[in-house]
PDB file of C-alpha atoms in Angstrom:
ATOM      1  CA  ALA A   1     130.210  67.254 167.494  1.00  0.00           C
ATOM      2  CA  GLN A   2     133.389  65.791 166.148  1.00  0.00           C
ATOM      3  CA  THR A   3     136.691  67.381 167.106  1.00  0.00           C
ATOM      4  CA  VAL A   4     140.225  66.839 165.845  1.00  0.00           C
ATOM      5  CA  THR A   5     143.236  67.726 167.971  1.00  0.00           C
ATOM      6  CA  GLN A   6     146.817  68.132 166.813  1.00  0.00           C
ATOM      7  CA  SER A   7     148.935  68.746 169.884  1.00  0.00           C
ATOM      8  CA  GLN A   8     152.166  69.619 168.067  1.00  0.00           C
ATOM      9  CA  PRO A   9     152.043  73.133 166.582  1.00  0.00           C
ATOM     10  CA  GLU A  10     155.531  72.660 165.116  1.00  0.00           C
ATOM     11  CA  MET A  11     157.881  69.786 164.406  1.00  0.00           C
ATOM     12  CA  SER A  12     161.280  69.568 162.769  1.00  0.00           C
ATOM     13  CA  VAL A  13     163.212  66.702 161.236  1.00  0.00           C
ATOM     14  CA  GLN A  14     166.552  66.207 159.573  1.00  0.00           C
ATOM     15  CA  GLU A  15     166.548  65.319 155.924  1.00  0.00           C
ATOM     16  CA  ALA A  16     166.423  61.517 155.425  1.00  0.00           C
ATOM     17  CA  GLU A  17     165.201  60.954 158.993  1.00  0.00           C
ATOM     18  CA  THR A  18     161.778  59.836 160.196  1.00  0.00           C
ATOM     19  CA  VAL A  19     159.187  61.999 161.924  1.00  0.00           C
ATOM     20  CA  THR A  20     155.780  61.240 163.430  1.00  0.00           C
ATOM     21  CA  LEU A  21     152.943  63.745 163.626  1.00  0.00           C
ATOM     22  CA  SER A  22     150.203  63.165 166.191  1.00  0.00           C
ATOM     23  CA  CYS A  23     146.450  63.464 165.892  1.00  0.00           C
ATOM     24  CA  THR A  24     143.581  62.520 168.168  1.00  0.00           C
ATOM     25  CA  TYR A  25     139.886  62.864 167.462  1.00  0.00           C
ATOM     26  CA  ASP A  26     136.602  62.569 169.237  1.00  0.00           C
ATOM     27  CA  THR A  27     133.516  60.996 167.737  1.00  0.00           C
ATOM     28  CA  SER A  28     130.616  58.768 168.709  1.00  0.00           C
ATOM     29  CA  GLU A  29     130.360  57.377 165.185  1.00  0.00           C
ATOM     30  CA  SER A  30     131.737  53.989 164.163  1.00  0.00           C
ATOM     31  CA  ASP A  31     132.048  54.489 160.416  1.00  0.00           C
ATOM     32  CA  TYR A  32     134.199  57.335 159.210  1.00  0.00           C
ATOM     33  CA  TYR A  33     137.330  58.337 157.317  1.00  0.00           C
ATOM     34  CA  LEU A  34     140.495  59.957 158.585  1.00  0.00           C
ATOM     35  CA  PHE A  35     142.897  61.932 156.426  1.00  0.00           C
ATOM     36  CA  TRP A  36     146.212  63.689 156.467  1.00  0.00           C
ATOM     37  CA  TYR A  37     146.465  66.726 154.204  1.00  0.00           C
ATOM     38  CA  LYS A  38     149.581  68.698 153.335  1.00  0.00           C
ATOM     39  CA  GLN A  39     149.387  72.459 152.769  1.00  0.00           C
ATOM     40  CA  PRO A  40     152.533  74.074 151.341  1.00  0.00           C
ATOM     41  CA  PRO A  41     152.918  77.880 151.175  1.00  0.00           C
ATOM     42  CA  SER A  42     150.988  77.807 147.900  1.00  0.00           C
ATOM     43  CA  ARG A  43     147.900  77.150 150.116  1.00  0.00           C
ATOM     44  CA  GLN A  44     146.703  74.210 148.036  1.00  0.00           C
ATOM     45  CA  MET A  45     145.579  71.342 150.276  1.00  0.00           C
ATOM     46  CA  ILE A  46     146.965  68.049 149.013  1.00  0.00           C
ATOM     47  CA  LEU A  47     145.721  64.681 150.211  1.00  0.00           C
ATOM     48  CA  VAL A  48     148.592  62.631 151.655  1.00  0.00           C
ATOM     49  CA  ILE A  49     146.847  59.546 152.957  1.00  0.00           C
ATOM     50  CA  ARG A  50     143.402  58.229 153.854  1.00  0.00           C
ATOM     51  CA  GLN A  51     142.214  55.638 156.356  1.00  0.00           C
ATOM     52  CA  GLU A  52     138.789  54.026 156.595  1.00  0.00           C
ATOM     53  CA  ALA A  53     137.743  53.356 160.172  1.00  0.00           C
ATOM     54  CA  TYR A  54     136.484  49.843 159.563  1.00  0.00           C
ATOM     55  CA  LYS A  55     139.808  48.758 158.056  1.00  0.00           C
ATOM     56  CA  GLN A  56     142.193  47.519 160.720  1.00  0.00           C
ATOM     57  CA  GLN A  57     145.199  47.606 158.418  1.00  0.00           C
ATOM     58  CA  ASN A  58     147.117  50.857 158.557  1.00  0.00           C
ATOM     59  CA  ALA A  59     147.240  52.789 155.291  1.00  0.00           C
ATOM     60  CA  THR A  60     150.555  53.425 153.559  1.00  0.00           C
ATOM     61  CA  GLU A  61     151.515  55.592 150.597  1.00  0.00           C
ATOM     62  CA  ASN A  62     155.175  55.295 149.676  1.00  0.00           C
ATOM     63  CA  ARG A  63     157.111  57.116 152.453  1.00  0.00           C
ATOM     64  CA  PHE A  64     153.934  57.990 154.352  1.00  0.00           C
ATOM     65  CA  SER A  65     152.191  55.628 156.745  1.00  0.00           C
ATOM     66  CA  VAL A  66     149.707  55.932 159.562  1.00  0.00           C
ATOM     67  CA  ASN A  67     149.261  54.345 162.957  1.00  0.00           C
ATOM     68  CA  PHE A  68     145.499  54.104 163.421  1.00  0.00           C
ATOM     69  CA  GLN A  69     144.349  53.182 166.919  1.00  0.00           C
ATOM     70  CA  LYS A  70     140.561  53.195 166.762  1.00  0.00           C
ATOM     71  CA  ALA A  71     139.890  52.475 170.427  1.00  0.00           C
ATOM     72  CA  ALA A  72     142.255  55.228 171.484  1.00  0.00           C
ATOM     73  CA  LYS A  73     140.957  57.529 168.722  1.00  0.00           C
ATOM     74  CA  SER A  74     144.490  58.206 167.618  1.00  0.00           C
ATOM     75  CA  PHE A  75     145.741  58.675 164.050  1.00  0.00           C
ATOM     76  CA  SER A  76     149.416  59.528 163.678  1.00  0.00           C
ATOM     77  CA  LEU A  77     151.357  60.107 160.465  1.00  0.00           C
ATOM     78  CA  LYS A  78     154.856  58.769 159.981  1.00  0.00           C
ATOM     79  CA  ILE A  79     157.052  60.264 157.286  1.00  0.00           C
ATOM     80  CA  SER A  80     160.100  58.171 156.458  1.00  0.00           C
ATOM     81  CA  ASP A  81     163.213  59.361 154.631  1.00  0.00           C
ATOM     82  CA  SER A  82     162.085  62.984 154.983  1.00  0.00           C
ATOM     83  CA  GLN A  83     162.727  65.235 152.014  1.00  0.00           C
ATOM     84  CA  LEU A  84     162.999  69.004 151.773  1.00  0.00           C
ATOM     85  CA  GLY A  85     159.779  69.008 149.762  1.00  0.00           C
ATOM     86  CA  ASP A  86     157.914  67.533 152.718  1.00  0.00           C
ATOM     87  CA  ALA A  87     158.144  70.851 154.548  1.00  0.00           C
ATOM     88  CA  ALA A  88     154.606  72.195 154.929  1.00  0.00           C
ATOM     89  CA  MET A  89     151.621  72.466 157.265  1.00  0.00           C
ATOM     90  CA  TYR A  90     150.033  69.083 157.886  1.00  0.00           C
ATOM     91  CA  PHE A  91     146.388  68.801 158.813  1.00  0.00           C
ATOM     92  CA  CYS A  92     144.591  65.819 160.242  1.00  0.00           C
ATOM     93  CA  ALA A  93     140.941  65.626 159.206  1.00  0.00           C
ATOM     94  CA  TYR A  94     137.835  63.589 159.995  1.00  0.00           C
ATOM     95  CA  LEU A  95     134.877  62.810 157.793  1.00  0.00           C
ATOM     96  CA  ARG A  96     131.695  61.036 158.859  1.00  0.00           C
ATOM     97  CA  LYS A  97     130.287  58.654 156.323  1.00  0.00           C
ATOM     98  CA  GLY A  98     126.704  58.941 155.214  1.00  0.00           C
ATOM     99  CA  SER A  99     126.417  62.623 155.983  1.00  0.00           C
ATOM    100  CA  ASN A 100     127.196  65.515 153.721  1.00  0.00           C
ATOM    101  CA  TYR A 101     130.844  64.465 153.833  1.00  0.00           C
ATOM    102  CA  LYS A 102     132.153  67.735 155.224  1.00  0.00           C
ATOM    103  CA  LEU A 103     135.690  67.572 156.580  1.00  0.00           C
ATOM    104  CA  THR A 104     136.570  68.546 160.155  1.00  0.00           C
ATOM    105  CA  PHE A 105     140.197  69.640 160.452  1.00  0.00           C
ATOM    106  CA  GLY A 106     142.685  69.985 163.279  1.00  0.00           C
ATOM    107  CA  LYS A 107     144.721  73.146 163.739  1.00  0.00           C
ATOM    108  CA  GLY A 108     147.717  71.744 161.913  1.00  0.00           C
ATOM    109  CA  THR A 109     151.375  70.976 162.528  1.00  0.00           C
ATOM    110  CA  LEU A 110     154.092  72.975 160.797  1.00  0.00           C
ATOM    111  CA  LEU A 111     156.829  70.597 159.667  1.00  0.00           C
ATOM    112  CA  THR A 112     160.311  71.918 158.993  1.00  0.00           C
ATOM    113  CA  VAL A 113     162.869  69.732 157.220  1.00  0.00           C
ATOM    114  CA  ASN A 114     166.477  70.632 157.907  1.00  0.00           C
ATOM    115  CA  PRO A 115     169.124  69.854 155.298  1.00  0.00           C
TER     116      PRO A 115
ATOM    117  CA  GLY B   1     140.694  72.390 133.570  1.00  0.00           C
ATOM    118  CA  ALA B   2     143.178  70.277 135.419  1.00  0.00           C
ATOM    119  CA  GLY B   3     142.112  71.232 138.901  1.00  0.00           C
ATOM    120  CA  VAL B   4     139.935  73.454 141.038  1.00  0.00           C
ATOM    121  CA  SER B   5     140.549  77.115 140.349  1.00  0.00           C
ATOM    122  CA  GLN B   6     139.605  80.109 142.464  1.00  0.00           C
ATOM    123  CA  THR B   7     139.534  83.767 141.624  1.00  0.00           C
ATOM    124  CA  PRO B   8     140.748  86.196 142.677  1.00  0.00           C
ATOM    125  CA  SER B   9     143.848  84.848 144.355  1.00  0.00           C
ATOM    126  CA  ASN B  10     143.890  87.800 146.704  1.00  0.00           C
ATOM    127  CA  LYS B  11     141.227  90.355 147.516  1.00  0.00           C
ATOM    128  CA  VAL B  12     141.638  93.458 149.631  1.00  0.00           C
ATOM    129  CA  THR B  13     138.518  95.381 150.528  1.00  0.00           C
ATOM    130  CA  GLU B  14     137.307  97.943 153.011  1.00  0.00           C
ATOM    131  CA  LYS B  15     135.040  97.266 155.932  1.00  0.00           C
ATOM    132  CA  GLY B  16     131.416  97.416 154.872  1.00  0.00           C
ATOM    133  CA  LYS B  17     132.005  96.527 151.216  1.00  0.00           C
ATOM    134  CA  TYR B  18     130.525  93.614 149.279  1.00  0.00           C
ATOM    135  CA  VAL B  19     132.759  90.885 147.820  1.00  0.00           C
ATOM    136  CA  GLU B  20     132.317  87.876 145.574  1.00  0.00           C
ATOM    137  CA  LEU B  21     134.684  84.929 145.497  1.00  0.00           C
ATOM    138  CA  ARG B  22     134.544  82.480 142.610  1.00  0.00           C
ATOM    139  CA  CYS B  23     135.236  78.757 142.450  1.00  0.00           C
ATOM    140  CA  ASP B  24     135.565  76.669 139.279  1.00  0.00           C
ATOM    141  CA  PRO B  25     135.416  72.994 140.225  1.00  0.00           C
ATOM    142  CA  ILE B  26     136.841  70.090 138.299  1.00  0.00           C
ATOM    143  CA  SER B  27     134.606  69.327 135.338  1.00  0.00           C
ATOM    144  CA  GLY B  28     132.012  66.695 136.178  1.00  0.00           C
ATOM    145  CA  HIS B  29     132.315  67.035 139.934  1.00  0.00           C
ATOM    146  CA  THR B  30     128.846  67.249 141.420  1.00  0.00           C
ATOM    147  CA  ALA B  31     129.842  68.013 145.006  1.00  0.00           C
ATOM    148  CA  LEU B  32     131.323  71.380 145.902  1.00  0.00           C
ATOM    149  CA  TYR B  33     132.452  72.660 149.310  1.00  0.00           C
ATOM    150  CA  TRP B  34     133.504  76.020 150.713  1.00  0.00           C
ATOM    151  CA  TYR B  35     135.798  76.217 153.739  1.00  0.00           C
ATOM    152  CA  ARG B  36     137.254  79.186 155.603  1.00  0.00           C
ATOM    153  CA  GLN B  37     140.763  79.096 157.020  1.00  0.00           C
ATOM    154  CA  SER B  38     141.635  81.760 159.553  1.00  0.00           C
ATOM    155  CA  LEU B  39     145.250  82.500 160.434  1.00  0.00           C
ATOM    156  CA  GLY B  40     146.823  79.667 162.393  1.00  0.00           C
ATOM    157  CA  GLN B  41     143.750  77.452 162.121  1.00  0.00           C
ATOM    158  CA  GLY B  42     142.599  74.526 160.070  1.00  0.00           C
ATOM    159  CA  PRO B  43     139.891  75.024 157.456  1.00  0.00           C
ATOM    160  CA  GLU B  44     136.324  75.215 158.752  1.00  0.00           C
ATOM    161  CA  PHE B  45     133.326  74.071 156.769  1.00  0.00           C
ATOM    162  CA  LEU B  46     130.979  76.739 155.414  1.00  0.00           C
ATOM    163  CA  ILE B  47     128.622  75.195 152.855  1.00  0.00           C
ATOM    164  CA  TYR B  48     128.169  72.115 150.677  1.00  0.00           C
ATOM    165  CA  PHE B  49     126.474  71.928 147.281  1.00  0.00           C
ATOM    166  CA  GLN B  50     125.245  68.788 145.617  1.00  0.00           C
ATOM    167  CA  GLY B  51     124.496  69.873 142.083  1.00  0.00           C
ATOM    168  CA  THR B  52     122.771  73.241 142.106  1.00  0.00           C
ATOM    169  CA  GLY B  53     121.330  73.071 145.577  1.00  0.00           C
ATOM    170  CA  ALA B  54     122.920  73.882 148.908  1.00  0.00           C
ATOM    171  CA  ALA B  55     122.624  70.581 150.741  1.00  0.00           C
ATOM    172  CA  ASP B  56     124.141  71.925 153.954  1.00  0.00           C
ATOM    173  CA  ASP B  57     124.794  75.581 154.798  1.00  0.00           C
ATOM    174  CA  SER B  58     125.154  75.050 158.520  1.00  0.00           C
ATOM    175  CA  GLY B  59     128.701  76.444 158.553  1.00  0.00           C
ATOM    176  CA  LEU B  60     127.842  79.895 157.241  1.00  0.00           C
ATOM    177  CA  PRO B  61     128.568  82.215 160.193  1.00  0.00           C
ATOM    178  CA  ASN B  62     125.673  84.633 159.655  1.00  0.00           C
ATOM    179  CA  ASP B  63     123.283  86.003 157.062  1.00  0.00           C
ATOM    180  CA  ARG B  64     125.962  88.241 155.526  1.00  0.00           C
ATOM    181  CA  PHE B  65     127.338  85.123 153.867  1.00  0.00           C
ATOM    182  CA  PHE B  66     125.611  83.545 150.892  1.00  0.00           C
ATOM    183  CA  ALA B  67     126.691  81.146 148.152  1.00  0.00           C
ATOM    184  CA  VAL B  68     125.204  80.049 144.854  1.00  0.00           C
ATOM    185  CA  ARG B  69     125.855  77.443 142.213  1.00  0.00           C
ATOM    186  CA  PRO B  70     123.160  78.148 139.617  1.00  0.00           C
ATOM    187  CA  GLU B  71     124.215  75.703 136.910  1.00  0.00           C
ATOM    188  CA  GLY B  72     125.779  73.035 139.061  1.00  0.00           C
ATOM    189  CA  SER B  73     129.325  73.988 138.134  1.00  0.00           C
ATOM    190  CA  VAL B  74     130.838  77.361 139.075  1.00  0.00           C
ATOM    191  CA  SER B  75     130.064  78.608 142.556  1.00  0.00           C
ATOM    192  CA  THR B  76     130.223  82.108 144.000  1.00  0.00           C
ATOM    193  CA  LEU B  77     130.578  82.919 147.675  1.00  0.00           C
ATOM    194  CA  LYS B  78     129.122  86.327 148.457  1.00  0.00           C
ATOM    195  CA  ILE B  79     129.877  88.357 151.556  1.00  0.00           C
ATOM    196  CA  GLN B  80     127.891  91.496 152.339  1.00  0.00           C
ATOM    197  CA  ARG B  81     128.959  94.330 154.657  1.00  0.00           C
ATOM    198  CA  THR B  82     132.377  92.799 155.200  1.00  0.00           C
ATOM    199  CA  GLU B  83     133.958  92.973 158.633  1.00  0.00           C
ATOM    200  CA  ARG B  84     137.610  92.739 159.678  1.00  0.00           C
ATOM    201  CA  GLY B  85     136.867  89.359 161.217  1.00  0.00           C
ATOM    202  CA  ASP B  86     135.996  88.019 157.765  1.00  0.00           C
ATOM    203  CA  SER B  87     139.680  88.214 156.801  1.00  0.00           C
ATOM    204  CA  ALA B  88     140.794  84.667 156.019  1.00  0.00           C
ATOM    205  CA  VAL B  89     141.644  82.293 153.216  1.00  0.00           C
ATOM    206  CA  TYR B  90     138.520  80.920 151.564  1.00  0.00           C
ATOM    207  CA  LEU B  91     139.048  77.451 150.136  1.00  0.00           C
ATOM    208  CA  CYS B  92     136.875  75.649 147.647  1.00  0.00           C
ATOM    209  CA  ALA B  93     136.900  71.886 147.076  1.00  0.00           C
ATOM    210  CA  SER B  94     135.070  69.601 144.692  1.00  0.00           C
ATOM    211  CA  SER B  95     134.553  65.872 144.422  1.00  0.00           C
ATOM    212  CA  LEU B  96     133.064  63.491 141.885  1.00  0.00           C
ATOM    213  CA  SER B  97     130.449  62.534 144.418  1.00  0.00           C
ATOM    214  CA  PRO B  98     130.153  63.152 148.164  1.00  0.00           C
ATOM    215  CA  SER B  99     131.952  59.932 149.075  1.00  0.00           C
ATOM    216  CA  ASN B 100     134.966  60.601 146.851  1.00  0.00           C
ATOM    217  CA  GLU B 101     138.171  62.516 147.540  1.00  0.00           C
ATOM    218  CA  GLN B 102     137.823  66.271 147.815  1.00  0.00           C
ATOM    219  CA  PHE B 103     140.203  68.216 145.601  1.00  0.00           C
ATOM    220  CA  PHE B 104     141.042  71.685 146.839  1.00  0.00           C
ATOM    221  CA  GLY B 105     141.693  74.912 145.014  1.00  0.00           C
ATOM    222  CA  PRO B 106     144.485  77.328 145.974  1.00  0.00           C
ATOM    223  CA  GLY B 107     142.103  79.563 147.887  1.00  0.00           C
ATOM    224  CA  THR B 108     141.312  83.252 147.918  1.00  0.00           C
ATOM    225  CA  ARG B 109     142.990  85.333 150.601  1.00  0.00           C
ATOM    226  CA  LEU B 110     140.492  87.990 151.699  1.00  0.00           C
ATOM    227  CA  THR B 111     141.750  90.966 153.662  1.00  0.00           C
ATOM    228  CA  VAL B 112     139.242  93.417 155.101  1.00  0.00           C
ATOM    229  CA  LEU B 113     140.808  96.709 156.124  1.00  0.00           C
TER     230      LEU B 113
END
């Protein structure tokens, strides 16, 4: 079974600074997706960024980028120029291609942004 | 509608009661998922519908949990004889097809007293 581990229950960053959230996963599959989701207090899960395992290039979305290390099964999220609106729970998630496409989530990291 | 909606937003019930939680997916989305998020945890998969049929219900914890999607759109998650351990946020997600992005609703917070 696939597992996703987020070893940082909480992180904090100063506004305008950069922060990196860690994620490791375990799988025997070679073709899969990895995601970072943001969950603000409103509870709505919002997709931040997606990475396909067969793509070596790291995904980027504006201020958000990932460091995908397939051999190490590591998938970290870097948030640059942090903003107050970035404060939320962040979940790393795994999805195996070709199955029913159910997401497997980590336990999350609570990010606080200090003004 | 613009996004996935779930009703009610909050539900408080007593142990042993029956509850129904509703999910309205984005129009045209054929895939629908239910997840359960316990306090301090990430969401856990419950069931996946492709159209009207439950393609995978391996995440349902026991036979007190049941879900339907009779017309391939709205889905209802049904919990019989609720227990305090069922207290959680129940999230619904839909996608255009299984390989596309899942869009989540705001969830229903269920509290069993």
